[in-house]
PDB file of C-alpha atoms in Angstrom:
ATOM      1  CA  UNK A 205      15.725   0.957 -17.786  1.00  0.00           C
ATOM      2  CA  UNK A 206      15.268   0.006 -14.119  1.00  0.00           C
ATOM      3  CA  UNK A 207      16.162   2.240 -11.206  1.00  0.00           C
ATOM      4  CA  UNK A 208      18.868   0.658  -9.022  1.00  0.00           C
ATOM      5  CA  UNK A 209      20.809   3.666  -8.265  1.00  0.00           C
ATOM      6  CA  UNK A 210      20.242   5.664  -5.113  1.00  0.00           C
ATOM      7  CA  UNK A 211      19.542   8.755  -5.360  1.00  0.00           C
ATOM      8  CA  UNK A 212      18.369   9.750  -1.971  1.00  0.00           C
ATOM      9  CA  UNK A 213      18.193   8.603   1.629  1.00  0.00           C
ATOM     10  CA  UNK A 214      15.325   9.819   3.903  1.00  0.00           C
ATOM     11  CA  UNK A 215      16.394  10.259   7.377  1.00  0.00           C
ATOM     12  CA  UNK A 216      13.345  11.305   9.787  1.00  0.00           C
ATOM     13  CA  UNK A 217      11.870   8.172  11.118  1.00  0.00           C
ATOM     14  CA  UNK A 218      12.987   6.840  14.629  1.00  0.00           C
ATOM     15  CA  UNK A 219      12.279   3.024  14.133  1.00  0.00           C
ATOM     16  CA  UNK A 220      10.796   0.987  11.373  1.00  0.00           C
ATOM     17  CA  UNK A 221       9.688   2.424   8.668  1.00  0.00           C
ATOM     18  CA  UNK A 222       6.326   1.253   7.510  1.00  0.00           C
ATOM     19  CA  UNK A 223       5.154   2.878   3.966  1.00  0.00           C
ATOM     20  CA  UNK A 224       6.071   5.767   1.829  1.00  0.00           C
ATOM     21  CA  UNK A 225       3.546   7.174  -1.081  1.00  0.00           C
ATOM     22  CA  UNK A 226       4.669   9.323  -3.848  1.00  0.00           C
ATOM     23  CA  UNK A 227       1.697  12.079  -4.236  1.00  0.00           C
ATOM     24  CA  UNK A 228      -0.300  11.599  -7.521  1.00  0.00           C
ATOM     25  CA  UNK A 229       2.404  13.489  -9.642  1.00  0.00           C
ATOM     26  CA  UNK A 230       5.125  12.060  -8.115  1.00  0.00           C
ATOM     27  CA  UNK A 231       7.121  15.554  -6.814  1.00  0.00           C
ATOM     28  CA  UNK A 232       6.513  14.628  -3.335  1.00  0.00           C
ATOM     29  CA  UNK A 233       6.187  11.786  -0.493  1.00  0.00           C
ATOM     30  CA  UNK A 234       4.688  10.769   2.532  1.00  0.00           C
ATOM     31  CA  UNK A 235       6.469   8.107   4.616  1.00  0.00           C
ATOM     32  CA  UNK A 236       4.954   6.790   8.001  1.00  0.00           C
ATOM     33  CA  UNK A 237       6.210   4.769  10.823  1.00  0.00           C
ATOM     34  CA  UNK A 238       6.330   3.022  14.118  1.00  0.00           C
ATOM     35  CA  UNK A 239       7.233   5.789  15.586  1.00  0.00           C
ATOM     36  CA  UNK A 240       3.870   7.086  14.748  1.00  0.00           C
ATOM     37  CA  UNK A 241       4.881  10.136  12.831  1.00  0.00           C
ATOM     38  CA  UNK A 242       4.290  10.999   9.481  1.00  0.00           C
ATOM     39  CA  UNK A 243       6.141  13.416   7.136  1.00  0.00           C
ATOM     40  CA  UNK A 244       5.834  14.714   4.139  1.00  0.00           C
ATOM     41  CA  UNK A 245       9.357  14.816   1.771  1.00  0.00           C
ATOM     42  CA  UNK A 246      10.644  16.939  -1.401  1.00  0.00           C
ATOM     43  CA  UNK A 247      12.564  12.694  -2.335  1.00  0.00           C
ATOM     44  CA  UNK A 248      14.479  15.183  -4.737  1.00  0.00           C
ATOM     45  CA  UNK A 249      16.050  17.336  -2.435  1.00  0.00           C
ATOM     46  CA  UNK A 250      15.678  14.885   0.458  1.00  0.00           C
ATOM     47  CA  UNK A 251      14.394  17.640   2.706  1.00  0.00           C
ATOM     48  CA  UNK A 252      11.820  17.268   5.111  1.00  0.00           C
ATOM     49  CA  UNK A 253       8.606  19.358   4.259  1.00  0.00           C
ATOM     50  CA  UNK A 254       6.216  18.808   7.492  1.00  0.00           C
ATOM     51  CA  UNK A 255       5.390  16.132  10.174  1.00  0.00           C
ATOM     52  CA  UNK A 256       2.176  15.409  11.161  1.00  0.00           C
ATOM     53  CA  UNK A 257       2.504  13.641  14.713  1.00  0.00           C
ATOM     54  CA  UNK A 258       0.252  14.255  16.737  1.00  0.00           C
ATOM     55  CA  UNK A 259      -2.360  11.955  14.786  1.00  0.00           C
ATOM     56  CA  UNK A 260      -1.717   8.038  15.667  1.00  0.00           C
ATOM     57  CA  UNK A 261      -1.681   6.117  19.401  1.00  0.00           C
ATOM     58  CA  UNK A 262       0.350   3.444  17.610  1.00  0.00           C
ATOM     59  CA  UNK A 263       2.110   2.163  14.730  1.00  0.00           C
ATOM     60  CA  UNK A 264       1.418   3.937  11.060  1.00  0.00           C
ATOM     61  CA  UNK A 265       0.202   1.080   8.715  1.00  0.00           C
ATOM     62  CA  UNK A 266      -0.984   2.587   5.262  1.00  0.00           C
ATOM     63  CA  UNK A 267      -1.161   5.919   4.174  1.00  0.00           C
ATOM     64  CA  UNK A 268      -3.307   7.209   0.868  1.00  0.00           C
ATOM     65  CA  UNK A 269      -3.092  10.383  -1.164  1.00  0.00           C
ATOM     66  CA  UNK A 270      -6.426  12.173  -2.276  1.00  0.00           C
ATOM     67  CA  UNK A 271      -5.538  12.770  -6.036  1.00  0.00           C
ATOM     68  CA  UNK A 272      -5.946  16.422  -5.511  1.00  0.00           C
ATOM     69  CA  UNK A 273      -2.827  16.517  -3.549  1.00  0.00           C
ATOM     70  CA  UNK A 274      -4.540  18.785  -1.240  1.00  0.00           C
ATOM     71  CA  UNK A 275      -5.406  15.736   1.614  1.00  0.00           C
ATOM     72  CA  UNK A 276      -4.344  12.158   2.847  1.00  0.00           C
ATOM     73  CA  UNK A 277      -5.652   9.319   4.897  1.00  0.00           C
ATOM     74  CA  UNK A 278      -3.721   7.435   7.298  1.00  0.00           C
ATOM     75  CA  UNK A 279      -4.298   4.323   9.713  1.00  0.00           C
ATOM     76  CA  UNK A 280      -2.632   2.239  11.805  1.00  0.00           C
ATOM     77  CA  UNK A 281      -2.410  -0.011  15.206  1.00  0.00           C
ATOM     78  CA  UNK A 282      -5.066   2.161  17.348  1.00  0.00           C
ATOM     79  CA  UNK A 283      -7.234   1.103  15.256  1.00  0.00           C
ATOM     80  CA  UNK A 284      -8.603   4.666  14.079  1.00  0.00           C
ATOM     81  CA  UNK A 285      -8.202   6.126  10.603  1.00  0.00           C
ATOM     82  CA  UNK A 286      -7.625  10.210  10.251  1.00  0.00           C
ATOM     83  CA  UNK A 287      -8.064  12.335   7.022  1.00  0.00           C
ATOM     84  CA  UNK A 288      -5.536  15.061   7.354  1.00  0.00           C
ATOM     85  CA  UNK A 289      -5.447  18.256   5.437  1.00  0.00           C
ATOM     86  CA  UNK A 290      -1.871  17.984   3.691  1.00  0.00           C
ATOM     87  CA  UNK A 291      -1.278  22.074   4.542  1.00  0.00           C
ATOM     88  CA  UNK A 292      -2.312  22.772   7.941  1.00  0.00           C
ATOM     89  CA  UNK A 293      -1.645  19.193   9.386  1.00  0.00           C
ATOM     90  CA  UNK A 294      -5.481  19.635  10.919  1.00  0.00           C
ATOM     91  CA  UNK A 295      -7.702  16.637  11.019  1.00  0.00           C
ATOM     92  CA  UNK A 296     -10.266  17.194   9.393  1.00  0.00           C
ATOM     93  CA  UNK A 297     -12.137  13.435  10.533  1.00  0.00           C
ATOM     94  CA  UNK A 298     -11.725  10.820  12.611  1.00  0.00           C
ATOM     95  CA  UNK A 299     -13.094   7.743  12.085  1.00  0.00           C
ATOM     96  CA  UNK A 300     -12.631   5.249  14.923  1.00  0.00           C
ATOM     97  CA  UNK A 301     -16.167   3.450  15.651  1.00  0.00           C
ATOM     98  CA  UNK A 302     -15.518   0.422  12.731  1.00  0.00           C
ATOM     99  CA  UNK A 303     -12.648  -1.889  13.927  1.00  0.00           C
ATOM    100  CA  UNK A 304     -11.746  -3.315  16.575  1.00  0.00           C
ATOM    101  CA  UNK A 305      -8.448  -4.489  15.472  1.00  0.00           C
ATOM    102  CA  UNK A 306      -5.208  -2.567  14.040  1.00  0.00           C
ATOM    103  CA  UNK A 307      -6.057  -1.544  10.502  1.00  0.00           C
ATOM    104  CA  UNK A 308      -3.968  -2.445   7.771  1.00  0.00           C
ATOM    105  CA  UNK A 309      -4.970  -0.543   4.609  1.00  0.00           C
ATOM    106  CA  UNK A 310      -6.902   2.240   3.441  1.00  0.00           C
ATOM    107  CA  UNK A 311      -8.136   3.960   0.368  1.00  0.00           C
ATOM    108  CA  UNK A 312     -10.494   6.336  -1.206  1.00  0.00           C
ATOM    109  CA  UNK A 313     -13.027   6.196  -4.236  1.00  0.00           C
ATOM    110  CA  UNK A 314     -12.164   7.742  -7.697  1.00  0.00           C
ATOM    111  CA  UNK A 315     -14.153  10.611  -6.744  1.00  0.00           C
ATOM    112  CA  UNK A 316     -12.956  10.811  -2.753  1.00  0.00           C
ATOM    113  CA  UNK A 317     -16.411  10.758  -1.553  1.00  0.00           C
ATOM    114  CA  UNK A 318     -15.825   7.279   0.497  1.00  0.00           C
ATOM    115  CA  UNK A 319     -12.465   6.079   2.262  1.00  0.00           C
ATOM    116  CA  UNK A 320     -12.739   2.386   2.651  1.00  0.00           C
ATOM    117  CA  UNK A 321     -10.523   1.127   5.422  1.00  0.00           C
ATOM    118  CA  UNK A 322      -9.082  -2.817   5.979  1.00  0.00           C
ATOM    119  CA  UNK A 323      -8.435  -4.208   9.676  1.00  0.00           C
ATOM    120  CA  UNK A 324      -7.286  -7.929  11.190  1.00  0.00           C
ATOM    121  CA  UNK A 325     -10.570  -7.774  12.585  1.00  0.00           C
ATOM    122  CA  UNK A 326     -11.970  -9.407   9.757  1.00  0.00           C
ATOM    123  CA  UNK A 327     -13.787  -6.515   7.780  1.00  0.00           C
ATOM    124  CA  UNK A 328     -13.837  -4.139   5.520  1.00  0.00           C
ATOM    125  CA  UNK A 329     -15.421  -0.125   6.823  1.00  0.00           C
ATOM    126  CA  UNK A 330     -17.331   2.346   4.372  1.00  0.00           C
ATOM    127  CA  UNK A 331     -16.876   5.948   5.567  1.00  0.00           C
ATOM    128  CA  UNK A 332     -18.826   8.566   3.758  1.00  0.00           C
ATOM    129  CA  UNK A 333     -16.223  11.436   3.435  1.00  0.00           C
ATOM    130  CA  UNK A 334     -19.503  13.921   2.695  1.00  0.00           C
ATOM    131  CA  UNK A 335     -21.472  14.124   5.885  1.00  0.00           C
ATOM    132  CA  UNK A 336     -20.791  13.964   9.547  1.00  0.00           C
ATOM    133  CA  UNK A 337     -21.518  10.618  10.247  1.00  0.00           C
ATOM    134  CA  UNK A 338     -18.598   9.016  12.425  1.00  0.00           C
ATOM    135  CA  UNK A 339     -20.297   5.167  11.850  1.00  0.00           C
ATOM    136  CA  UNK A 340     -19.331   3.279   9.074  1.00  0.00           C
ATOM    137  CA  UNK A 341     -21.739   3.388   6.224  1.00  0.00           C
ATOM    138  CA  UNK A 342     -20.994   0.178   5.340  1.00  0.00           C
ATOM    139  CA  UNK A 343     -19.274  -2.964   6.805  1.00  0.00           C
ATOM    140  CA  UNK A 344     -18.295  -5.660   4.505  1.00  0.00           C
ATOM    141  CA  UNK A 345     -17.565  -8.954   7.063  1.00  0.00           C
ATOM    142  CA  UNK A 346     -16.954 -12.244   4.433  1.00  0.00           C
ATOM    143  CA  UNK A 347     -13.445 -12.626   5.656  1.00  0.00           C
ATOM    144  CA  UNK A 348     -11.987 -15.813   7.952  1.00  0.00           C
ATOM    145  CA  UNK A 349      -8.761 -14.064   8.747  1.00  0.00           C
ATOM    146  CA  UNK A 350      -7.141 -10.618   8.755  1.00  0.00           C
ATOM    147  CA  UNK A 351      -7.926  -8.139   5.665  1.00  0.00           C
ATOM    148  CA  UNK A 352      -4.344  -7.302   4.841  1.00  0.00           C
ATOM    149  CA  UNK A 353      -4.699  -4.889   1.336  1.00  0.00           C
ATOM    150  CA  UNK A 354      -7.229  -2.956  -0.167  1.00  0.00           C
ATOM    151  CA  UNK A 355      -7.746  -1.456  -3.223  1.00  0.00           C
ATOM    152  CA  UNK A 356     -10.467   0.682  -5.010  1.00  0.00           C
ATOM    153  CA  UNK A 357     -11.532   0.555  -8.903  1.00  0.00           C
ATOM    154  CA  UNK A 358     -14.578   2.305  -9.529  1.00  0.00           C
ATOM    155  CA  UNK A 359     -17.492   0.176  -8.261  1.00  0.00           C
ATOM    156  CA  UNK A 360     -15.047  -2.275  -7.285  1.00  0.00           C
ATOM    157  CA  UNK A 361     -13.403  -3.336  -3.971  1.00  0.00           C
ATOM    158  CA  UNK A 362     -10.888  -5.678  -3.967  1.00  0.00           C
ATOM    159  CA  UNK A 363      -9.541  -6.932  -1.183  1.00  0.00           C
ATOM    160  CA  UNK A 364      -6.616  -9.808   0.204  1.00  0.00           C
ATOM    161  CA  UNK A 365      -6.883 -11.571   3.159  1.00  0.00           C
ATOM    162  CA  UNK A 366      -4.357 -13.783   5.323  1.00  0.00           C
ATOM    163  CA  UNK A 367      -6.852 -16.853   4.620  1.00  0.00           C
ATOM    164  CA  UNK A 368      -5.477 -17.254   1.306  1.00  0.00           C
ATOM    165  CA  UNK A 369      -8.145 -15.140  -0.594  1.00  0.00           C
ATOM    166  CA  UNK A 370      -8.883 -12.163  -3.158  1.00  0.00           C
ATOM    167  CA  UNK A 371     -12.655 -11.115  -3.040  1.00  0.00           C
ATOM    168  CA  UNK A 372     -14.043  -8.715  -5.233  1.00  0.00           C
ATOM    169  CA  UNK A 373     -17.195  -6.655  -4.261  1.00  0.00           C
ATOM    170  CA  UNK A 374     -19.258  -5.090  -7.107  1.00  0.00           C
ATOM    171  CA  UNK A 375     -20.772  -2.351  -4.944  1.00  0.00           C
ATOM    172  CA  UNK A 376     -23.025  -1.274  -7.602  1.00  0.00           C
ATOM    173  CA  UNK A 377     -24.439  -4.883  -8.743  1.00  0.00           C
ATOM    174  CA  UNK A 378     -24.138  -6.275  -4.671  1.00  0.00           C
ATOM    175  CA  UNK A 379     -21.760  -9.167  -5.926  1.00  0.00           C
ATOM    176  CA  UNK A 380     -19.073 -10.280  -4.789  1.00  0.00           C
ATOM    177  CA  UNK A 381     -16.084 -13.023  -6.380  1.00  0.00           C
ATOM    178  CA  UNK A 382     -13.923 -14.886  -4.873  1.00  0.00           C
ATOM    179  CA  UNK A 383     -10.678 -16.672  -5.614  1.00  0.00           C
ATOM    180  CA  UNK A 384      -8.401 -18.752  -3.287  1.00  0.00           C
ATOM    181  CA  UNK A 385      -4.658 -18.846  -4.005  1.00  0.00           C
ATOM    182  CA  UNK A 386      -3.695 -20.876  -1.174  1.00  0.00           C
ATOM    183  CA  UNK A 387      -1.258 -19.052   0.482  1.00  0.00           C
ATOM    184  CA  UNK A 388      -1.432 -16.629   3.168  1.00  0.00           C
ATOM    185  CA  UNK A 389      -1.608 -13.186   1.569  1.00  0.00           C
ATOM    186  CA  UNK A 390       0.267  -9.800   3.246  1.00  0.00           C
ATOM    187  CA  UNK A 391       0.205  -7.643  -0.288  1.00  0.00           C
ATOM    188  CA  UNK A 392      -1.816  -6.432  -3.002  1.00  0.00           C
ATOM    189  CA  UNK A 393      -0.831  -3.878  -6.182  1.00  0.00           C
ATOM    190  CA  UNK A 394      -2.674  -3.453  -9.511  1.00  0.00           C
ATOM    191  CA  UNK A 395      -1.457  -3.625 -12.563  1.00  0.00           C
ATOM    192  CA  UNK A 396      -1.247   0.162 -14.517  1.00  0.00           C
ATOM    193  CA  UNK A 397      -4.189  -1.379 -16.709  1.00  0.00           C
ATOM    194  CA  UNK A 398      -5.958  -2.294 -13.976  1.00  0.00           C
ATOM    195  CA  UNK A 399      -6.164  -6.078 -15.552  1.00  0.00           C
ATOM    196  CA  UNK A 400      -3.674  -8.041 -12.978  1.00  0.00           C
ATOM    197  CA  UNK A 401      -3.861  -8.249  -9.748  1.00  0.00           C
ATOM    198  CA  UNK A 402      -0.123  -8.620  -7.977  1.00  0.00           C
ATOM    199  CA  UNK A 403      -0.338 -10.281  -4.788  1.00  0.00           C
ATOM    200  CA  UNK A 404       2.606 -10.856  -1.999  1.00  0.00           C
ATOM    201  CA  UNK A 405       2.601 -14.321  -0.793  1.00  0.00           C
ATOM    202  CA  UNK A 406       3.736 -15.639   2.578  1.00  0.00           C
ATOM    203  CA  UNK A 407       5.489 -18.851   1.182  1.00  0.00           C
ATOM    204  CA  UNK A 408       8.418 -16.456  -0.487  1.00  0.00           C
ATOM    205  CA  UNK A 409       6.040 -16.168  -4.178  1.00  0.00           C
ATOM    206  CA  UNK A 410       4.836 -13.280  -5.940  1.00  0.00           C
ATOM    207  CA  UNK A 411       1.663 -14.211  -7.545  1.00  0.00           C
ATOM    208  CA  UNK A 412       0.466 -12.727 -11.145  1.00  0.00           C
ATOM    209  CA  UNK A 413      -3.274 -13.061 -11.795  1.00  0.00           C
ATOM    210  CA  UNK A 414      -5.761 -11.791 -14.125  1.00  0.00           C
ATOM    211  CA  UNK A 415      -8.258  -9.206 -12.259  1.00  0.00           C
ATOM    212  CA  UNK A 416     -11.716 -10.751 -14.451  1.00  0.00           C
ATOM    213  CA  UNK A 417     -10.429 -14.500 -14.899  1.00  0.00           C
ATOM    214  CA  UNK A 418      -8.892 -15.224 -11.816  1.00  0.00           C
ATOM    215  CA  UNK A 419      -6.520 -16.858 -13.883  1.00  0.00           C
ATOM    216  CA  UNK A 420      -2.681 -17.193 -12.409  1.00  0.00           C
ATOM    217  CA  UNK A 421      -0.699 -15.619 -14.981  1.00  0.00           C
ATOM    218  CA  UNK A 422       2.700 -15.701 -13.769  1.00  0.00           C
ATOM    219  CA  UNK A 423       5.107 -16.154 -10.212  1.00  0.00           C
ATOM    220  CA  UNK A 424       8.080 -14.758  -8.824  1.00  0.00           C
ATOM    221  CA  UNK A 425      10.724 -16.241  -6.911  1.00  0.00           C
ATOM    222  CA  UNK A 426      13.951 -15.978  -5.384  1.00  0.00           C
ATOM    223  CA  UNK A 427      13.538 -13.290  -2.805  1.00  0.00           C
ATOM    224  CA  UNK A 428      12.306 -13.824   0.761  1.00  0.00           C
ATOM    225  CA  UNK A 429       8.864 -13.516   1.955  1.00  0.00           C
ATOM    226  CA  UNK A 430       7.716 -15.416   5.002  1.00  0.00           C
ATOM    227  CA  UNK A 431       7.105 -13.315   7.756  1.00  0.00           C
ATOM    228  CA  UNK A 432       6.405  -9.943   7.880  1.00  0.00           C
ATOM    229  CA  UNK A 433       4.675  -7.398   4.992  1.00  0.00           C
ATOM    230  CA  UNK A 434       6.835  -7.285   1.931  1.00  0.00           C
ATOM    231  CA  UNK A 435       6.386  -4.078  -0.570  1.00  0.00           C
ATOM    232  CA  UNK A 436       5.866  -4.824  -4.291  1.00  0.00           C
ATOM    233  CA  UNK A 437       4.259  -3.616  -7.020  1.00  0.00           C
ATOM    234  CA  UNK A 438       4.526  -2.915 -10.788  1.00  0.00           C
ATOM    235  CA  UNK A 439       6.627  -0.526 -13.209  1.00  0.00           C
ATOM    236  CA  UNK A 440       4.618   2.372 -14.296  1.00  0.00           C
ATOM    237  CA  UNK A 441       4.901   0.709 -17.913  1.00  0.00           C
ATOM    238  CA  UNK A 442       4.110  -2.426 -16.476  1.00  0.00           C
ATOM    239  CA  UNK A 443       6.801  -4.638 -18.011  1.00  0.00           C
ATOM    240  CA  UNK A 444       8.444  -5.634 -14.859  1.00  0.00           C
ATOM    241  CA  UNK A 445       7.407  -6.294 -11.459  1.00  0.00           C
ATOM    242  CA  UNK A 446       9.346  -5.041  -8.375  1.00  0.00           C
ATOM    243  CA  UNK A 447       9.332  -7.120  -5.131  1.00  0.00           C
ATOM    244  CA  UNK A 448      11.308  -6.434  -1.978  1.00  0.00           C
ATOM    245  CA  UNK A 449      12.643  -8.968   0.170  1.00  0.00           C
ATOM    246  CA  UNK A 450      13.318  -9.834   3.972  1.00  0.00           C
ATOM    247  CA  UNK A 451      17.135  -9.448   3.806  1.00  0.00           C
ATOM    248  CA  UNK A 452      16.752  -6.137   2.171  1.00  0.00           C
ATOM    249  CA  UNK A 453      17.338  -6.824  -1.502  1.00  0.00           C
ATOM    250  CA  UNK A 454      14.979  -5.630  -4.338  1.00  0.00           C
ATOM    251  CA  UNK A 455      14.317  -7.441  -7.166  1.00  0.00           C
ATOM    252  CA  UNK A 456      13.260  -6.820 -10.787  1.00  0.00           C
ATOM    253  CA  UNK A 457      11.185 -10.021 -12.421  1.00  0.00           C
ATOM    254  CA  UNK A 458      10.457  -9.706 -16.139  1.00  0.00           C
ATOM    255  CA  UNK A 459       6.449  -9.476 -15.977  1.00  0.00           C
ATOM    256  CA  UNK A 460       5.854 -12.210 -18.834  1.00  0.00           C
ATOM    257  CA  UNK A 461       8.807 -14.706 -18.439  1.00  0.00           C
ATOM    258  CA  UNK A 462       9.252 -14.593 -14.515  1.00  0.00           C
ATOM    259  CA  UNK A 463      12.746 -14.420 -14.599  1.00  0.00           C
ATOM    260  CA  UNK A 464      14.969 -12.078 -12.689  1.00  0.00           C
ATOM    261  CA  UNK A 465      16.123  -9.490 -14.144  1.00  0.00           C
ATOM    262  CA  UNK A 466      18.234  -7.543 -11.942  1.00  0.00           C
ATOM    263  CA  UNK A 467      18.458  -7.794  -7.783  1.00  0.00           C
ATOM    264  CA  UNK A 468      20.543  -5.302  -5.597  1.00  0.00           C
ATOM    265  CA  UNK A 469      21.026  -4.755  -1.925  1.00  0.00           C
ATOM    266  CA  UNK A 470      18.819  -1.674  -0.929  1.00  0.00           C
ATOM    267  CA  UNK A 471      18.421  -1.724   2.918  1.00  0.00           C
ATOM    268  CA  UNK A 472      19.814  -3.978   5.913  1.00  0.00           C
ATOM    269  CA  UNK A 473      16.476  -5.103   7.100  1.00  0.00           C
ATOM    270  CA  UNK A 474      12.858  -5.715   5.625  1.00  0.00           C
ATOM    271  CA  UNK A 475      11.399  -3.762   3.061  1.00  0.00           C
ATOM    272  CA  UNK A 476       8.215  -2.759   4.090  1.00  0.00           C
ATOM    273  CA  UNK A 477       6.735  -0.851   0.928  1.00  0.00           C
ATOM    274  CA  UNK A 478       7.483  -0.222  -2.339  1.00  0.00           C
ATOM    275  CA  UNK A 479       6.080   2.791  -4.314  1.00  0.00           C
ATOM    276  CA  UNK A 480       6.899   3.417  -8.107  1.00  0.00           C
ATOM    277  CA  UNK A 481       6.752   6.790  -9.520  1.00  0.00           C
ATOM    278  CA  UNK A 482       3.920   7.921 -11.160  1.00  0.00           C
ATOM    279  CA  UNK A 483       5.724   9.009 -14.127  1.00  0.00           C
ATOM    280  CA  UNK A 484       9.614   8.767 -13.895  1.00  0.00           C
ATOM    281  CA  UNK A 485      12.162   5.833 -13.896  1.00  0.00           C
ATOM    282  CA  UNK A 486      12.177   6.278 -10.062  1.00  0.00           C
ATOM    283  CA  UNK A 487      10.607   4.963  -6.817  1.00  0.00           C
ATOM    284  CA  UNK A 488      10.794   4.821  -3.370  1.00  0.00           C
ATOM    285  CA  UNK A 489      11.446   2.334  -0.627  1.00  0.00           C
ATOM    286  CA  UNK A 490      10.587   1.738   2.816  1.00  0.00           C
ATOM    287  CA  UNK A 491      12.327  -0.288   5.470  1.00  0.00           C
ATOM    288  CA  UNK A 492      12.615  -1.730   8.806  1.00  0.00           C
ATOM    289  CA  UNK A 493      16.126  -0.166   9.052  1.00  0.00           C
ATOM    290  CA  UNK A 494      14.077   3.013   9.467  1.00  0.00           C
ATOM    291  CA  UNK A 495      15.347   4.751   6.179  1.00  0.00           C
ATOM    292  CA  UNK A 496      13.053   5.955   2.735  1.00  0.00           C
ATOM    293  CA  UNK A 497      14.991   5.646  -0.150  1.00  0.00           C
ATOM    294  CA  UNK A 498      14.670   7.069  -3.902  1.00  0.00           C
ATOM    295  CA  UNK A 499      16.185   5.533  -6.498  1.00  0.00           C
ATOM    296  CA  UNK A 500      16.838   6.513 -10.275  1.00  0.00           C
ATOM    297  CA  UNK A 501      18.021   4.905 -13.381  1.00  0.00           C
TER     298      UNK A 501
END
């Protein structure tokens, strides 16, 4: 079963619509975009919860859930990441002394004691989430190119970058691996397991590969993917993998044969973001045509 029916469309965004995040049980969703704002959705009911607005200079560009519920991070073209409490809409931090470039991704630690924060400038900021200190506490700078995803495993940082490469920093050991793919990289997801690393490819390829091994594993074709950030990302059961495309289409690749499986029209522009329910036969999409969608199976 594959979701291709929709069951919602979120209207609140004036513009493009950058990324929407299910919370960590899935019964809610924040979507953020170049209008600056964002807001936080029952995808259910399709009603509009709260905005938070008054945050961002520019462009929203990632937006990360605390699994608590009770707190996100966002960041975005001015270059400044905020931690916002999900209730009040106060900021509770600011963090704007790392980059001095738009930043493209953030995320927290398991335990939400550190958001880690990814920027064209070329680096990768530590912010410790426990004391007052508004410097990073850590600045990771091994990149040739823009950092354009980010994602957080334990002791372990992985990171893509538009130079065509996935490093991996052991935090706790100080090590850090590093495999080349060859194309210019816009997207990272993890597999459920945590074993694959699914990475969005600027030569219109979805690229499979084993977290430990480095080892490609599989690729996905037949959508577009050239220019701008593309969502994707894996089924909750990890049997498929779900890629968006330039034109709008989503499409459904069987994980271990790399054949697709299903494709449907979903928006009239780019799909910026993908985000697969926690739980449920559902997700969410994100587009340049300024609309979140839900779909169901």
């Amino acid at each position: 079963r594959i979701p291709y029916k929709c069951g919602m469309t979120l209207k609140g965004h004036k513009g493009a619509v950058t990324v929407a995040k299910f919370n960590s049980d899935g019964k809610y969703c924040l979507s953020g975009g170049k209008d600056r704002n964002i807001i936080l959705w029952n995808p259910i009911e399709g009603t509009q919860i709260k905005n938070y607005d008054g945050c961002h200079g520019y462009e929203i560009l990632d937006i990360c859930v605390r699994k608590d519920n009770a707190e996100f991070a966002s960041c975005g073209g001015d270059r400044t990441a905020f931690l916002v409490d999900v209730t009040t809409g106060a900021v509770k931090r600011r963090f704007k002394n790392g980059h001095d470039r738009r930043i493209n991704a953030c995320a927290y630690n398991k335990d939400a004691t550190v958001l880690f924060t990814a920027s064209d400038d070329e680096s990768i900021c530590a912010w410790d989430l426990k004391s007052r200190n508004y410097k990073p506490i850590q600045k990771i700078e091994e990149f040739k190119d823009s950092v354009s995803a980010l994602a957080v495993l334990d002791e372990l940082i992985i990171a893509a970058g538009v130079d065509g490469s996935v490093r991996q920093f052991d935090v706790r050991m100080g090590e850090v691996t590093v495999d080349y793919v060859g194309e210019a990289l816009s997207t990272m997801s993890l597999s459920n397991d945590k074993q694959c690393v699914l990475l969005g490819c600027l030569d219109n390829e979805l690229r499979l590969f084993d977290r430990s091994s480095g080892e490609l594993l599989s690729s996905y074709r037949g959508h577009k993917h050239h220019q701008y950030r593309i969502g994707n990302c894996l089924t909750n059961d990890d049997a498929f993998v779900v890629g968006g495309s330039e034109d709008g289409k989503v499409y459904f690749w069987n994980l271990v044969e790399g054949n697709v499986i299903h494709k449907f029209d979903a928006h009239y522009r780019a799909i910026s973001c993908i985000s697969y329910h926690p739980r449920s036969t559902a997700m969410l999409t994100a587009s340049a045509d300024g609309m979140v969608k839900l779909w169901t199976a």
